[in-house]
Short mmCIF file of C-alpha atoms in Angstrom, two decimals:
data_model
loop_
_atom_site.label_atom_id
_atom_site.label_comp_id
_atom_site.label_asym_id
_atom_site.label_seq_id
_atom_site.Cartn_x
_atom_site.Cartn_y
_atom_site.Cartn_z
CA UNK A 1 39.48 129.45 -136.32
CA UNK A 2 38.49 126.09 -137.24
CA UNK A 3 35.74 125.26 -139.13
CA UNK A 4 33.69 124.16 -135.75
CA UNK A 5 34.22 127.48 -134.27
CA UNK A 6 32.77 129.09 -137.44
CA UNK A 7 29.80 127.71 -137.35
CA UNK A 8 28.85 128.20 -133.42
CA UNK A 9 30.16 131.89 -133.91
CA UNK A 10 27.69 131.93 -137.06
CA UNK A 11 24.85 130.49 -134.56
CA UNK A 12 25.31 132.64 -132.08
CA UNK A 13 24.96 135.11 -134.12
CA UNK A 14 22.46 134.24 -135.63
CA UNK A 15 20.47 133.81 -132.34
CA UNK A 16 21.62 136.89 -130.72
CA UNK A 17 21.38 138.96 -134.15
CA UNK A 18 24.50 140.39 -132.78
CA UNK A 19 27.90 140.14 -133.73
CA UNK A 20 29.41 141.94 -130.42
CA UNK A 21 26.86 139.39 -128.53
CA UNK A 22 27.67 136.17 -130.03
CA UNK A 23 31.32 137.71 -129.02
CA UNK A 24 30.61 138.56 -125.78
CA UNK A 25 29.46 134.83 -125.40
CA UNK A 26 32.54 132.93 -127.16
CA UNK A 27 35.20 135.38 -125.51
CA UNK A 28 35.99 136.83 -128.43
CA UNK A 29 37.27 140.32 -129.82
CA UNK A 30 34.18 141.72 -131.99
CA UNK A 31 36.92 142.70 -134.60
CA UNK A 32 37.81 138.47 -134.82
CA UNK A 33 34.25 137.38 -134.58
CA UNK A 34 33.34 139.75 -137.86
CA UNK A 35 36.18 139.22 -139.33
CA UNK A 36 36.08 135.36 -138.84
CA UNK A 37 32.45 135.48 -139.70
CA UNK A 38 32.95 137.45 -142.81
CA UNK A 39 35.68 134.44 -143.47
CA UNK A 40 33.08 131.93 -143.49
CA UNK A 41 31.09 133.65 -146.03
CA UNK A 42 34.20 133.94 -148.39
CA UNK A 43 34.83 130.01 -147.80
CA UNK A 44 31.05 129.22 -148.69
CA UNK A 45 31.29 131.94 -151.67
CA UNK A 46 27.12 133.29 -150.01
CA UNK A 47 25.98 136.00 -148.38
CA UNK A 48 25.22 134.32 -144.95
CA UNK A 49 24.22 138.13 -143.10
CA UNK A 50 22.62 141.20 -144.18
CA UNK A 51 24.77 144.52 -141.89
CA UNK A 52 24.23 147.30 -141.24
CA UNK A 53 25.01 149.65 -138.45
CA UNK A 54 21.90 149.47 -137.17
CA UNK A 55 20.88 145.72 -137.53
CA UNK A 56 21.70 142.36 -138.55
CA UNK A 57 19.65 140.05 -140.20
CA UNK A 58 19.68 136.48 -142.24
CA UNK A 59 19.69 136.16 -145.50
CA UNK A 60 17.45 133.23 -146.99
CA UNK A 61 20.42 130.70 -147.56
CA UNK A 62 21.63 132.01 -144.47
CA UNK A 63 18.42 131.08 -142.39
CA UNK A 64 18.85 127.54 -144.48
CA UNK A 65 22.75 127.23 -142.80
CA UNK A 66 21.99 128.08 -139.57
CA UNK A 67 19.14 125.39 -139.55
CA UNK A 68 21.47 123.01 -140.73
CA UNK A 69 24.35 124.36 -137.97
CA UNK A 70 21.77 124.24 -135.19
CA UNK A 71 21.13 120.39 -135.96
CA UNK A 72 25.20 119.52 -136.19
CA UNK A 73 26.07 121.40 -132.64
CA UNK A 74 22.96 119.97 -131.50
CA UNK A 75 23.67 116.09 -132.55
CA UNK A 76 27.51 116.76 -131.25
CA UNK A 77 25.91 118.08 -127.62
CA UNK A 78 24.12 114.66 -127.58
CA UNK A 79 27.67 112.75 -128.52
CA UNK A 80 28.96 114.62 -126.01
CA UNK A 81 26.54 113.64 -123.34
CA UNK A 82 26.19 109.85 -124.43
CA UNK A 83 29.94 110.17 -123.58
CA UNK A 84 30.10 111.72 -120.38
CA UNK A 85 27.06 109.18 -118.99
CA UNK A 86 28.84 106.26 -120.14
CA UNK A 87 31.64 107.04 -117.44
CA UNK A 88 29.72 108.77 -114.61
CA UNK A 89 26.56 109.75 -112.67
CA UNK A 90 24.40 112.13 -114.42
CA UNK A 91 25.73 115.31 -114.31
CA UNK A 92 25.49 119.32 -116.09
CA UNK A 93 22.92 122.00 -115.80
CA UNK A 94 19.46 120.77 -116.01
CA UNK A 95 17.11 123.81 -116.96
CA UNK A 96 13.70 123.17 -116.37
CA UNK A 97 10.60 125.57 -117.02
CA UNK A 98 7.21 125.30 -115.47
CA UNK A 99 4.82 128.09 -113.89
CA UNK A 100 5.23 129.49 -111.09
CA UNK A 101 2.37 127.53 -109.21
CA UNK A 102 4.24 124.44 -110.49
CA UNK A 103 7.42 125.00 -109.46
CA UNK A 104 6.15 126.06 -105.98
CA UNK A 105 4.02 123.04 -105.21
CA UNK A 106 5.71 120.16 -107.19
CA UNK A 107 9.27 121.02 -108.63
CA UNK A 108 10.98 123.01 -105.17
CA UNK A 109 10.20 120.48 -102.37
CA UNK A 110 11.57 117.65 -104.75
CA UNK A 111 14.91 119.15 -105.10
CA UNK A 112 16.43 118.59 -102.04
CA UNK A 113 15.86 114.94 -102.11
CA UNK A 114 17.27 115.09 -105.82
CA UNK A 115 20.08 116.87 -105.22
CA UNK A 116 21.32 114.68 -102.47
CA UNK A 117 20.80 112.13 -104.97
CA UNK A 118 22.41 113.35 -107.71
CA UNK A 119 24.96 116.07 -106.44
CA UNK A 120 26.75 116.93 -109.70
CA UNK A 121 23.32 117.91 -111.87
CA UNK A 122 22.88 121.79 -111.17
CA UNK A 123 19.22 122.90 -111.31
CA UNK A 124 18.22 125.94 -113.42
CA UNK A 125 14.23 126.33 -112.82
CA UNK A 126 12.42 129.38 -115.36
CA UNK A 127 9.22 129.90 -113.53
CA UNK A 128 7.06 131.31 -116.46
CA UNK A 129 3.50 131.29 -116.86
CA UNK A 130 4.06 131.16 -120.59
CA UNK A 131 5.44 128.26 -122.68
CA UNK A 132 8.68 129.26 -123.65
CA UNK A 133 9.90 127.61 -126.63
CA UNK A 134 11.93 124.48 -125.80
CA UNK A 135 14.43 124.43 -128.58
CA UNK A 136 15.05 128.50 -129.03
CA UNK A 137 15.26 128.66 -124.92
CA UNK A 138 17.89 125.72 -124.63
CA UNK A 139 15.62 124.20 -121.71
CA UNK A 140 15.91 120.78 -121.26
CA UNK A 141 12.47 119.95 -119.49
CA UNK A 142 9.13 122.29 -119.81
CA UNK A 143 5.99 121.34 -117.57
CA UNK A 144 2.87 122.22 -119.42
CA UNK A 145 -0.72 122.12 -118.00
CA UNK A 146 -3.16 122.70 -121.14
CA UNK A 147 -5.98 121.54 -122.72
CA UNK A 148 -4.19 119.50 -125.58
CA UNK A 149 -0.77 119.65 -126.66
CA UNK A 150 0.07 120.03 -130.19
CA UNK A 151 3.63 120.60 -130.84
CA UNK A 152 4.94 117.87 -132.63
CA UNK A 153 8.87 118.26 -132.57
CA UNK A 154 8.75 117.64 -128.40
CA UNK A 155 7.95 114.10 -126.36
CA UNK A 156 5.56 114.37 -124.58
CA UNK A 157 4.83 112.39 -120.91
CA UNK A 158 1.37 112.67 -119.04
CA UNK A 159 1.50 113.81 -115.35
CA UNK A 160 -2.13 114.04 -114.55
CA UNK A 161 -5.12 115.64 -115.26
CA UNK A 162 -6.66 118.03 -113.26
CA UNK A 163 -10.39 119.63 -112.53
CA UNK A 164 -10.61 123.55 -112.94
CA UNK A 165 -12.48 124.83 -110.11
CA UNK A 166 -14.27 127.48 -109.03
CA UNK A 167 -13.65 128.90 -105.59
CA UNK A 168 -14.35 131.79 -103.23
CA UNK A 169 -13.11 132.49 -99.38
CA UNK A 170 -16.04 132.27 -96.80
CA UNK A 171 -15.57 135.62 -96.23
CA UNK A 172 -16.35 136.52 -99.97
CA UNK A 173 -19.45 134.54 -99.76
CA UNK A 174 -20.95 135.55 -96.31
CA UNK A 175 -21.10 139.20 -97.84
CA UNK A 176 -22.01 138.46 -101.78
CA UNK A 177 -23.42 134.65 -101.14
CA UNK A 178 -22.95 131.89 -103.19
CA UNK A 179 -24.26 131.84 -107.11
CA UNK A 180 -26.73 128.91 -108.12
CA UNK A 181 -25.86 128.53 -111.39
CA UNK A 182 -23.39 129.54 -113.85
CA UNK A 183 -24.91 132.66 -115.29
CA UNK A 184 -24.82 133.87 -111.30
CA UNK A 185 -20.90 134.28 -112.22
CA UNK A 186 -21.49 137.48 -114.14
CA UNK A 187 -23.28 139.41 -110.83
CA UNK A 188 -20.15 138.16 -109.23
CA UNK A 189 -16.22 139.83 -108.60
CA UNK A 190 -14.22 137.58 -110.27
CA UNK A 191 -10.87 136.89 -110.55
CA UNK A 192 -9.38 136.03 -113.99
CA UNK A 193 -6.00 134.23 -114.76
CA UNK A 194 -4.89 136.03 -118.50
CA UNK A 195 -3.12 132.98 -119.78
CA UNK A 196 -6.20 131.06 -119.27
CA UNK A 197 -7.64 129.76 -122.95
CA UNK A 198 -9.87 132.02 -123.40
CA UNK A 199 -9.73 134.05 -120.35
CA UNK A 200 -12.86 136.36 -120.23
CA UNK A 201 -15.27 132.87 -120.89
CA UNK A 202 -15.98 129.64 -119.25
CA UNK A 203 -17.59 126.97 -121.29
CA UNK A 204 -20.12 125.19 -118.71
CA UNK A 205 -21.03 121.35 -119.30
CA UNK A 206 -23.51 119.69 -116.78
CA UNK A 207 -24.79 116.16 -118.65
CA UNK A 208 -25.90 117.62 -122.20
CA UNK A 209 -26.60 121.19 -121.03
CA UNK A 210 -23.81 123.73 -122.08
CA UNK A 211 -23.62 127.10 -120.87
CA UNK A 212 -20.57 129.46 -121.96
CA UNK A 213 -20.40 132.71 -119.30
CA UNK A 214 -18.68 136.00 -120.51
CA UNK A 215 -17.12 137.91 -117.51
CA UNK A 216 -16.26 141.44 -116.81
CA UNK A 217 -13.44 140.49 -114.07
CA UNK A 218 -13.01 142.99 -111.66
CA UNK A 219 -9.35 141.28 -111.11
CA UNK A 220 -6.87 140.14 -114.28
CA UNK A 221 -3.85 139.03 -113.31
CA UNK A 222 -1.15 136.87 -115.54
CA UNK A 223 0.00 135.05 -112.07
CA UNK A 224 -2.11 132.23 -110.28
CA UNK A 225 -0.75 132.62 -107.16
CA UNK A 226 -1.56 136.89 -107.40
CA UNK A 227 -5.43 135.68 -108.23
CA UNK A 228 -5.56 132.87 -105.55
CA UNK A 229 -4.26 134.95 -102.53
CA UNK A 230 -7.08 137.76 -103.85
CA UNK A 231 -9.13 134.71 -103.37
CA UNK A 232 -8.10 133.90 -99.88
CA UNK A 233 -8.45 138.29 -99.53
CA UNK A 234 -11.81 137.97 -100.29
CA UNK A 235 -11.84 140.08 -103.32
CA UNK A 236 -13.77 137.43 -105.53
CA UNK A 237 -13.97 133.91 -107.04
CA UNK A 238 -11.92 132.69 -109.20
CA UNK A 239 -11.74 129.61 -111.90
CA UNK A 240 -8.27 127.67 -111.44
CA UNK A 241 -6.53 124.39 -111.49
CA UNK A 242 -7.67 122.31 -108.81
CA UNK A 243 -3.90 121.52 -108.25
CA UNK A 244 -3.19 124.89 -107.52
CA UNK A 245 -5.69 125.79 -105.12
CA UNK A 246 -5.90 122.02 -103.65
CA UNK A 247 -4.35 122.49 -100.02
CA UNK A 248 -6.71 125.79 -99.69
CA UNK A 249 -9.45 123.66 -100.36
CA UNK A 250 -8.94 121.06 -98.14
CA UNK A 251 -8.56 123.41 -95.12
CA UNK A 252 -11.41 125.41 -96.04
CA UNK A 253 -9.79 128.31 -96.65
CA UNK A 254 -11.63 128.21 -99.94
CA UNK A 255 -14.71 126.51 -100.85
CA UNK A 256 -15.61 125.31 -104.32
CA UNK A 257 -18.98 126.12 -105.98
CA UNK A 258 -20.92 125.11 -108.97
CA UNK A 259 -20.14 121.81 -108.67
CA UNK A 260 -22.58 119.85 -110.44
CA UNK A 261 -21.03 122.16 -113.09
CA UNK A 262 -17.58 121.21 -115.30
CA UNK A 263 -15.20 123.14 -116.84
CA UNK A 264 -12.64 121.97 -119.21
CA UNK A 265 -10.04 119.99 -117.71
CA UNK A 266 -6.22 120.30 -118.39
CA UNK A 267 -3.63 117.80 -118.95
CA UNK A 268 -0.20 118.63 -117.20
CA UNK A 269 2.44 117.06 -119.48
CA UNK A 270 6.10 117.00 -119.14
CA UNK A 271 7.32 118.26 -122.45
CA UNK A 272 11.00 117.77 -124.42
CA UNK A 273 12.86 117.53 -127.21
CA UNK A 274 12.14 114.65 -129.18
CA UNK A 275 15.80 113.26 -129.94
CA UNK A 276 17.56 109.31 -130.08
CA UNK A 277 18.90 109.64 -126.91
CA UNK A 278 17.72 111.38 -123.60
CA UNK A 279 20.22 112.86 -121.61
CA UNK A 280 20.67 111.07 -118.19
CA UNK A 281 20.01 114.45 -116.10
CA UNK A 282 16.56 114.81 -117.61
CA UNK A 283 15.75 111.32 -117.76
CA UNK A 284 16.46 110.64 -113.89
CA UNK A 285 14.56 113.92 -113.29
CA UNK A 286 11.46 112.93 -115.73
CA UNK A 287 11.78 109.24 -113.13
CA UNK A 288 11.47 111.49 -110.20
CA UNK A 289 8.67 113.80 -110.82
CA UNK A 290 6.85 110.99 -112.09
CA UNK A 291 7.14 109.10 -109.38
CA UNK A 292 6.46 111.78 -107.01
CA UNK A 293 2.83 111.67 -108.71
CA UNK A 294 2.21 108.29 -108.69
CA UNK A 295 2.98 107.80 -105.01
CA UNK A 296 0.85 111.00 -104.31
CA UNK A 297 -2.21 109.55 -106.05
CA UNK A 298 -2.65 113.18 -107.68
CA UNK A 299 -4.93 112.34 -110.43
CA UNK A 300 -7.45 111.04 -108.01
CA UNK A 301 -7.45 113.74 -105.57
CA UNK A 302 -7.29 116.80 -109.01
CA UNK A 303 -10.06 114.75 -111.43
#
């Protein structure tokens, strides 16, 4: 095994803290991969890997090496795909993370367009309603609707910003009516989104008045789209993006309330790694959702 080999067997394993793993991914007898691996460690003269039977775990200089191996395969990927761009259309697996609202509304009904486009990038889409973690998750392209964004080690490119809104179904409101101001919210059913900052309070701002209102929800769900079609159920009001509830709005299926009332708004951001050179597939897909935006006059319509 070359010296290459070594260290993505070492990073895989270091990743998987597995040696029959980081085999199973290189196609590799466990025997070679821990005997290769133990190899390595003779050749540096360190202890790269605590064993046991049980577990596996880094030692300090080898949590040092694999920081150092990450960056090299890392930098050699990005050779690699400065290469293959220089000769051809953009091309590879582009894995992109978002929620699940997000992909529904904004990433899916792009695609086919895209693809027809660019017919050699294959899509991988993560709908998760938590941030994964760029780097660890190998994701080329996370969408992230937050209040700030403070990770430094990821560019980051403005989408829009967006109202949160309150909302209830007609229904809802014809048999519990509609509250008058914010402190009405805790006579109410309401419908809570868990990732939400903060879930179980909404900070109130009308002019200089604030107003923070603590909620016993009588629905908690970690899914938008579970509390918006309890929403559209009747089964309470609930506090959301005004992206993700924006086409229920407009058709009255849900009406918005409080408005003379605001809630913090969120920025949605399309996040990734910071690095010299941006792979074609993510750049052409960065051009196209951004696009899609800007012709869509989102920010107006969400702010």
């Amino acid at each position: 095994m070359d010296r290459f080999r070594e260290i993505e067997l070492f990073v895989h394993v270091a990743e998987a803290a597995s040696i029959s793993r980081a085999a199973d991914v290189l196609g590799l007898p466990v025997s070679s991969a821990s005997r290769h691996l133990s190899m390595l460690e003779t050749r540096l003269g360190v202890r790269l890997v605590h064993r046991t039977t049980r577990s596996l775990a880094l030692t300090e200089v080898g949590m040092e090496f694999y920081r150092r191996c990450k960056d090299v395969l890392s930098d050699l990927g990005e050779a690699e795909a400065v290469a293959k761009d220089a000769v051809g259309n953009p091309r590879g697996t582009l894995r992109i993370t978002a929620s699940l609202s997000f992909c529904l509304l904004h990433i899916e009904p792009l695609l086919p367009a895209f693809n027809k486009a660019y017919p050699d990038i294959s899509v991988d889409i993560i709908a998760a309603n938590q941030y994964l973690d760029v780097v660890e998750n190998n994701v080329d392209l996370a969408i992230r609707t937050r209040e700030f964004e403070a990770d430094s080690n990821l560019t980051i490119r403005k989408l829009a910003v967006t109202k949160r809104v309150l909302a209830a179904s007609r229904e809802y409101l014809s048999t519990y009516g509609m509250p008058v101001i914010p402190e009405d919210l805790t006579k109410h059913k309401m419908l809570i989104y868990s990732y939400a900052n903060n879930p179980n309070e909404l900070p109130f701002e009308k002019g200089n008045q604030k107003v923070i209102v603590n909620l016993n929800p009588s629905l908690r769900t970690n899914d938008g789209q579970i509390a918006i079609n309890a929403a559209l159920h009747g089964m309470g009001i609930l506090a959301q993006p005004k992206y993700a509830i924006y086409d229920h709005i407009e058709n009255g299926e849900l009406i918005t309330l409080l408005n003379d009332w605001d809630l913090p708004r969120l920025t949605m951001n399309i996040a990734y790694q910071t690095r010299r050179y941006l792979p074609n597939k993510v750049r052409v897909f960065v051009d196209a959702l951004t696009d899609h935006f800007l012709r869509n006059d989102f920010e107006r319509r969400w702010s």
